PDB file of C-alpha atoms in Angstrom:
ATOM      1  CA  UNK P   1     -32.361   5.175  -8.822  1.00  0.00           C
ATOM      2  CA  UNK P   2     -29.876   5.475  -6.419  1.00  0.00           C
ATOM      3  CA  UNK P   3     -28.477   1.731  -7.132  1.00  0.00           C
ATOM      4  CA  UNK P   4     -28.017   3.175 -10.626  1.00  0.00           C
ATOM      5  CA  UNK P   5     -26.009   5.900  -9.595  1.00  0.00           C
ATOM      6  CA  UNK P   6     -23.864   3.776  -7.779  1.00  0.00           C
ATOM      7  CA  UNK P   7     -23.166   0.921  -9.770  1.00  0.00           C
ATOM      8  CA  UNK P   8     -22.389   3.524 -12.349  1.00  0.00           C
ATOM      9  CA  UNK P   9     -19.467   5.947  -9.978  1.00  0.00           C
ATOM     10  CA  UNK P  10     -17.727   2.194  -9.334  1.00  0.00           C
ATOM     11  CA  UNK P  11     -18.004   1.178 -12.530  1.00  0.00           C
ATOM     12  CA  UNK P  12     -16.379   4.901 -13.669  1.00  0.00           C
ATOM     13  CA  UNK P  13     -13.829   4.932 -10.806  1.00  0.00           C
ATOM     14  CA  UNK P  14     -12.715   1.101 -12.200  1.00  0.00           C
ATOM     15  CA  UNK P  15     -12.615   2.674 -15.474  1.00  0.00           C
ATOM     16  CA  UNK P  16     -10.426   5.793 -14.822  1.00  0.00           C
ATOM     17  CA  UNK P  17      -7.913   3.038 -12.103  1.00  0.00           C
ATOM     18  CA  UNK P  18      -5.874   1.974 -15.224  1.00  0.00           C
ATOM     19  CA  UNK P  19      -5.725   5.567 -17.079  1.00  0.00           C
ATOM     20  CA  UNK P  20      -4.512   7.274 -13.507  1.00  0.00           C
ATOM     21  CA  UNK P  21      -1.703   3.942 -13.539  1.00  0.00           C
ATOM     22  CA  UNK P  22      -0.512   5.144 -16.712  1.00  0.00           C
ATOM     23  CA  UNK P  23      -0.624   8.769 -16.150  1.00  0.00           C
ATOM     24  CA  UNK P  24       1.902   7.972 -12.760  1.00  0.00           C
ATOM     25  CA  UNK P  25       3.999   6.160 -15.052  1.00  0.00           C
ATOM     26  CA  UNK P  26       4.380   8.920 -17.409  1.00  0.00           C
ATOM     27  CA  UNK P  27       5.231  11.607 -14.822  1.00  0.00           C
ATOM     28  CA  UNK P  28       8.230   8.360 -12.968  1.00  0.00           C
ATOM     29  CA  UNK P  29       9.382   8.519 -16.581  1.00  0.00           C
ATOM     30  CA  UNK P  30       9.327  12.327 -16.625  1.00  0.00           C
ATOM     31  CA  UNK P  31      10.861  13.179 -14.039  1.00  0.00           C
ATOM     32  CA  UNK P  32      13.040   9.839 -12.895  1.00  0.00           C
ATOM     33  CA  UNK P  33      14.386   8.583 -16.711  1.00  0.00           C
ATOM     34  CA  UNK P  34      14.718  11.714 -19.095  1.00  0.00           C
ATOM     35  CA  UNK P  35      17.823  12.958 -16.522  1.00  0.00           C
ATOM     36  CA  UNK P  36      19.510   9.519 -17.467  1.00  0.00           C
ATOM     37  CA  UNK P  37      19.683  10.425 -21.117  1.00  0.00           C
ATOM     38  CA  UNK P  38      21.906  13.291 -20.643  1.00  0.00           C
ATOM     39  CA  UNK P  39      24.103  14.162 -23.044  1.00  0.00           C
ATOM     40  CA  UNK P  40      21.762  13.222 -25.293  1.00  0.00           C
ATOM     41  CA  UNK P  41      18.364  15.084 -26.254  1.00  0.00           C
ATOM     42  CA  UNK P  42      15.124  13.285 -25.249  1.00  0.00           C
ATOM     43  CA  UNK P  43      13.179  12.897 -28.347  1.00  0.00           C
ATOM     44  CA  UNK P  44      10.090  14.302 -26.805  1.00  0.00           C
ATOM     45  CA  UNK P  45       7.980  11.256 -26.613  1.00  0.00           C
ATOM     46  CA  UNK P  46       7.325   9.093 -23.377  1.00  0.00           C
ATOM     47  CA  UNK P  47       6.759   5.553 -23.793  1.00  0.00           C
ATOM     48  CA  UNK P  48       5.955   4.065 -20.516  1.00  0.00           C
ATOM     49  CA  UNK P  49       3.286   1.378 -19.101  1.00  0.00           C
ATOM     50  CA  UNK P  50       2.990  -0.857 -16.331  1.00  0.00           C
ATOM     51  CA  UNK P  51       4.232  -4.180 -16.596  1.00  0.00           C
ATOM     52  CA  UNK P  52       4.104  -7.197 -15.408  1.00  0.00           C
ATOM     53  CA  UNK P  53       6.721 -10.188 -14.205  1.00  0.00           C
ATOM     54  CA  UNK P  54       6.468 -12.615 -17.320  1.00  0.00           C
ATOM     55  CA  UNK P  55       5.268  -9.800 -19.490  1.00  0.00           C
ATOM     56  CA  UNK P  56       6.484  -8.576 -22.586  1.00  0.00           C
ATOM     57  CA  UNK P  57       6.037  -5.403 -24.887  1.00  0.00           C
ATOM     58  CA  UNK P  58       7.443  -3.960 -28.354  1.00  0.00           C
ATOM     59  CA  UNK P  59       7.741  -0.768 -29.732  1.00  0.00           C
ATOM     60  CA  UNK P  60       8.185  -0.087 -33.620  1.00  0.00           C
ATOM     61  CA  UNK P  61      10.690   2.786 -33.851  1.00  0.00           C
ATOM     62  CA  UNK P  62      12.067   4.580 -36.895  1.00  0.00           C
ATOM     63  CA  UNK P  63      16.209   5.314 -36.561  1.00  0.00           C
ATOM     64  CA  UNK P  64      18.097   7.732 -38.883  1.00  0.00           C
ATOM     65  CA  UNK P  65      21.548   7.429 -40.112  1.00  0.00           C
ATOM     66  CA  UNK P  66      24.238  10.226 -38.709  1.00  0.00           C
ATOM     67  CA  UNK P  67      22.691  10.498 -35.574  1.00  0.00           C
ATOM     68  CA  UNK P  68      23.806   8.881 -32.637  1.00  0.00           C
ATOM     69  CA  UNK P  69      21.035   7.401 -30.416  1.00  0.00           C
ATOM     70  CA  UNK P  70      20.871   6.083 -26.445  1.00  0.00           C
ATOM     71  CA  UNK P  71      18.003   3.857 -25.672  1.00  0.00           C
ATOM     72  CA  UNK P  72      17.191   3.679 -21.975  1.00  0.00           C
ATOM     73  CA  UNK P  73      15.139   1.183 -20.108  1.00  0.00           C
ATOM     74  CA  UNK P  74      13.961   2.523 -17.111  1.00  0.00           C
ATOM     75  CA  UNK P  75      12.080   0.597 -14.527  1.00  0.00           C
ATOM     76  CA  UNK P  76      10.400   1.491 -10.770  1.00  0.00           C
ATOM     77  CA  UNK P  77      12.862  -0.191  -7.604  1.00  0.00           C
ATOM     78  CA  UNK P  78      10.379  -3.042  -7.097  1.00  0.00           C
ATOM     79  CA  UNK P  79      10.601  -4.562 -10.863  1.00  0.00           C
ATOM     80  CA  UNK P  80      12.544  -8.272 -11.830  1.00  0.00           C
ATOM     81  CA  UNK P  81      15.251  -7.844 -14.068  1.00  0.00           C
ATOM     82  CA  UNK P  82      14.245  -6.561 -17.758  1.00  0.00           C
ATOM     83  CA  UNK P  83      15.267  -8.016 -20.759  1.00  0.00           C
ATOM     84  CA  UNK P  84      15.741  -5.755 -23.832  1.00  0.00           C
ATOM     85  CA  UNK P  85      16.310  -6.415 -27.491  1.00  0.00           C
ATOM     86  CA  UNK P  86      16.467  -4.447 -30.609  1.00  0.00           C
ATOM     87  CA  UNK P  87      15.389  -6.236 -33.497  1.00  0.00           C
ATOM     88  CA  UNK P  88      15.289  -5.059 -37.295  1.00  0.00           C
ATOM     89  CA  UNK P  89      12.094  -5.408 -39.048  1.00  0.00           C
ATOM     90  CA  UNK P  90      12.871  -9.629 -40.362  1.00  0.00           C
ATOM     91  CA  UNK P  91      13.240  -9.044 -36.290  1.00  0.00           C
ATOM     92  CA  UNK P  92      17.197 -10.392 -36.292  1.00  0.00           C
ATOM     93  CA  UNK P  93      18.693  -9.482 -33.105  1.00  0.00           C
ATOM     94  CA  UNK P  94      20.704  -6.673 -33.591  1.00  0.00           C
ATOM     95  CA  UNK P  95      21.661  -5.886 -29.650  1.00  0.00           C
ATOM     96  CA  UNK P  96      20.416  -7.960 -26.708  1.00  0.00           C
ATOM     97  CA  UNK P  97      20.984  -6.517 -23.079  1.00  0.00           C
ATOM     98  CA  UNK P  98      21.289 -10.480 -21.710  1.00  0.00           C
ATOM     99  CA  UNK P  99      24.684 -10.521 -23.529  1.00  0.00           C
ATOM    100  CA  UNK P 100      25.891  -6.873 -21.966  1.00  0.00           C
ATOM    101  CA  UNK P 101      25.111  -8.195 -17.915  1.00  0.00           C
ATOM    102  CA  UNK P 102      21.510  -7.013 -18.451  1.00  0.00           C
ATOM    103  CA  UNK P 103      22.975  -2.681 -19.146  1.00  0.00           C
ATOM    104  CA  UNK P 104      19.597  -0.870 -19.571  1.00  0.00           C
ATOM    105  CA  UNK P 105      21.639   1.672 -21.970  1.00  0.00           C
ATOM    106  CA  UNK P 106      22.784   1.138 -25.276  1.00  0.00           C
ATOM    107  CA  UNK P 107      24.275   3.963 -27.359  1.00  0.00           C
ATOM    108  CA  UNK P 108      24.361   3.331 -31.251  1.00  0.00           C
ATOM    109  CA  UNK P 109      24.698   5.300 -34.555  1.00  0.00           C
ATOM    110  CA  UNK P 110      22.386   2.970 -37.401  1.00  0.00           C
ATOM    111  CA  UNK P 111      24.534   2.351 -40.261  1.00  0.00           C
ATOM    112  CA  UNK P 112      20.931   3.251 -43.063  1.00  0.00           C
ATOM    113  CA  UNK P 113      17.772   4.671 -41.428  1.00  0.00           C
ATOM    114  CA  UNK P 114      15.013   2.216 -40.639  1.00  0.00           C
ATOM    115  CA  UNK P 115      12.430   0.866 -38.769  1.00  0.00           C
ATOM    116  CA  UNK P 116      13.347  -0.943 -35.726  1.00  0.00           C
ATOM    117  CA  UNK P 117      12.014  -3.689 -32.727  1.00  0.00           C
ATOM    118  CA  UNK P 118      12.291  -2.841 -29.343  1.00  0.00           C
ATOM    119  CA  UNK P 119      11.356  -5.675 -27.355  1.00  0.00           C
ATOM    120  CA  UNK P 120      11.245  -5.946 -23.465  1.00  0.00           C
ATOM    121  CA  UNK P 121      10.087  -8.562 -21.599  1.00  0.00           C
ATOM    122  CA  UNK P 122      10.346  -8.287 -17.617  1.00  0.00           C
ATOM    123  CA  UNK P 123      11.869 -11.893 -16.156  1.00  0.00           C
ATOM    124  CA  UNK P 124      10.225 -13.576 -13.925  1.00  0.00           C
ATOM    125  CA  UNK P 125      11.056 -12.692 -10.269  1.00  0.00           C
ATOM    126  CA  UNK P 126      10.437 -13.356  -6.588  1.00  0.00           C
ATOM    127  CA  UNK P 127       7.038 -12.333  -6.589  1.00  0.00           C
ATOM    128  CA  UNK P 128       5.742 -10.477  -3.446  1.00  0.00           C
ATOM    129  CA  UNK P 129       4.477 -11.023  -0.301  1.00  0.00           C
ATOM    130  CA  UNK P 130       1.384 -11.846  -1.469  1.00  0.00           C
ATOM    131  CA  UNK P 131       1.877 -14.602  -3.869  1.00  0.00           C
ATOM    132  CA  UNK P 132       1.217 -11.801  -6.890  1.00  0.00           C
ATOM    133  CA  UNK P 133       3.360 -11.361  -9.908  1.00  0.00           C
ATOM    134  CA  UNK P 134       5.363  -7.849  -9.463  1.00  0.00           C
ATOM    135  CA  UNK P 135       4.303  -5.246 -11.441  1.00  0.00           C
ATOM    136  CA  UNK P 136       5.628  -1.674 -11.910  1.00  0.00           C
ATOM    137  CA  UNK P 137       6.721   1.515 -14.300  1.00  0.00           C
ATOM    138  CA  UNK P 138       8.677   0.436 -17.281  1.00  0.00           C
ATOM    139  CA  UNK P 139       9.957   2.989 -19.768  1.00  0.00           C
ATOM    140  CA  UNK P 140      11.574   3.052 -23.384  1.00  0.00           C
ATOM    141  CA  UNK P 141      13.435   6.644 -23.513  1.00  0.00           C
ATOM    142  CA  UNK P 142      15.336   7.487 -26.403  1.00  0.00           C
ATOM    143  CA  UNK P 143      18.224  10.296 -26.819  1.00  0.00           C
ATOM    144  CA  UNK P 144      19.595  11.734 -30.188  1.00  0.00           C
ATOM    145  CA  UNK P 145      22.574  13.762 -30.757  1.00  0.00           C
ATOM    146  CA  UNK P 146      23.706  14.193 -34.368  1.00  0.00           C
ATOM    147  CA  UNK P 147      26.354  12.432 -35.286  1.00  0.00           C
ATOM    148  CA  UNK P 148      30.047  13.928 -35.520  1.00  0.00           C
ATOM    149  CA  UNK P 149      30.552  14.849 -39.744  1.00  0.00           C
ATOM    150  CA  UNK P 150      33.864  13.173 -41.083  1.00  0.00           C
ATOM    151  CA  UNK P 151      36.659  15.584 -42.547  1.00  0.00           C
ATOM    152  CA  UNK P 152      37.392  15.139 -45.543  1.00  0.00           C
TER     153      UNK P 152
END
C-alpha cells in the first residue's frame, strides 16, 4: 500500500509542477509588466505562459474603435529575442515588431472594432549551459485609454 501512496504524491507533485509555473508567471506579469502600461489602463486580464526558444503562441483579441490601445510584450531577463505580430482575422500583417528593431510596445487606435491575431514566437537563442532550449515568462498586456473626441 505504501508503493501506492507514493507513486500517487509524485505523480500529484508532477501534476501540480506546470500549474505552480504558470501561477509564477502570472504574479512576474503582475507585478513586473502592468507598471509598463502606464498611462494606459490594464484591461484586467493577464495573459502569460512559459515559453520556449523556437516556440510560438497566439491570442485572439477583440479591439474597439475610439479607444487607443498599448500592447506590451513582456518577457523574464533570460528569454531570446521575441517576435510579435498583429494579424487581422484573413491574418494580414497589420504591425510586426521585426520591422520596429524588435519594440515590445506598440500603441494603436483600430480604425472599425474587430477581432485581432497576436502572434509571438520567441527566436531561437544561445541556449544555456546545459545544451537546453531557454525557456521563461512571456506576457501579452494590453492598455486602453479612450480615445480623444474630435471638435466639431
Amino acid at each position: 500500500m505504501s508503493k501506492l501512496s507514493s507513486t500517487l504524491v509524485i505523480l500529484t507533485l508532477l501534476m501540480t509542477i506546470p500549474l505552480f509555473g504558470n501561477s509564477q508567471c502570472k504574479h512576474f506579469a503582475k507585478q513586473v509588466c502592468k507598471k509598463e502600461l502606464a498611462p494606459y489602463i490594464h484591461n484586467g486580464n493577464f495573459n502569460a505562459a512559459i515559453l520556449t526558444e523556437g516556440e510560438t503562441a497566439e491570442m485572439y483579441k477583440s479591439f474597439y474603435s475610439n479607444q487607443n490601445y498599448r500592447l506590451y510584450i513582456c518577457e523574464s531577463s533570460a528569454m531570446p529575442r521575441i517576435r510579435f505580430q498583429v494579424l487581422d482575422i484573413n491574418r494580414n500583417v497589420i504591425y510586426d515588431n521585426k520591422n520596429n528593431g524588435y519594440k515590445m510596445k506598440w500603441d494603436f487606435v483600430p480604425e472599425s472594432s474587430q477581432q485581432l491575431i497576436i502572434s509571438l514566437k520567441v527566436e531561437d537563442g544561445e541556449n544555456d549551459s546545459d545544451g537546453e532550449p531557454l525557456s521563461g515568462c512571456v506576457a501579452i498586456m494590453i492598455g486602453i485609454t479612450e480615445a480623444a473626441k474630435e471638435s466639431p
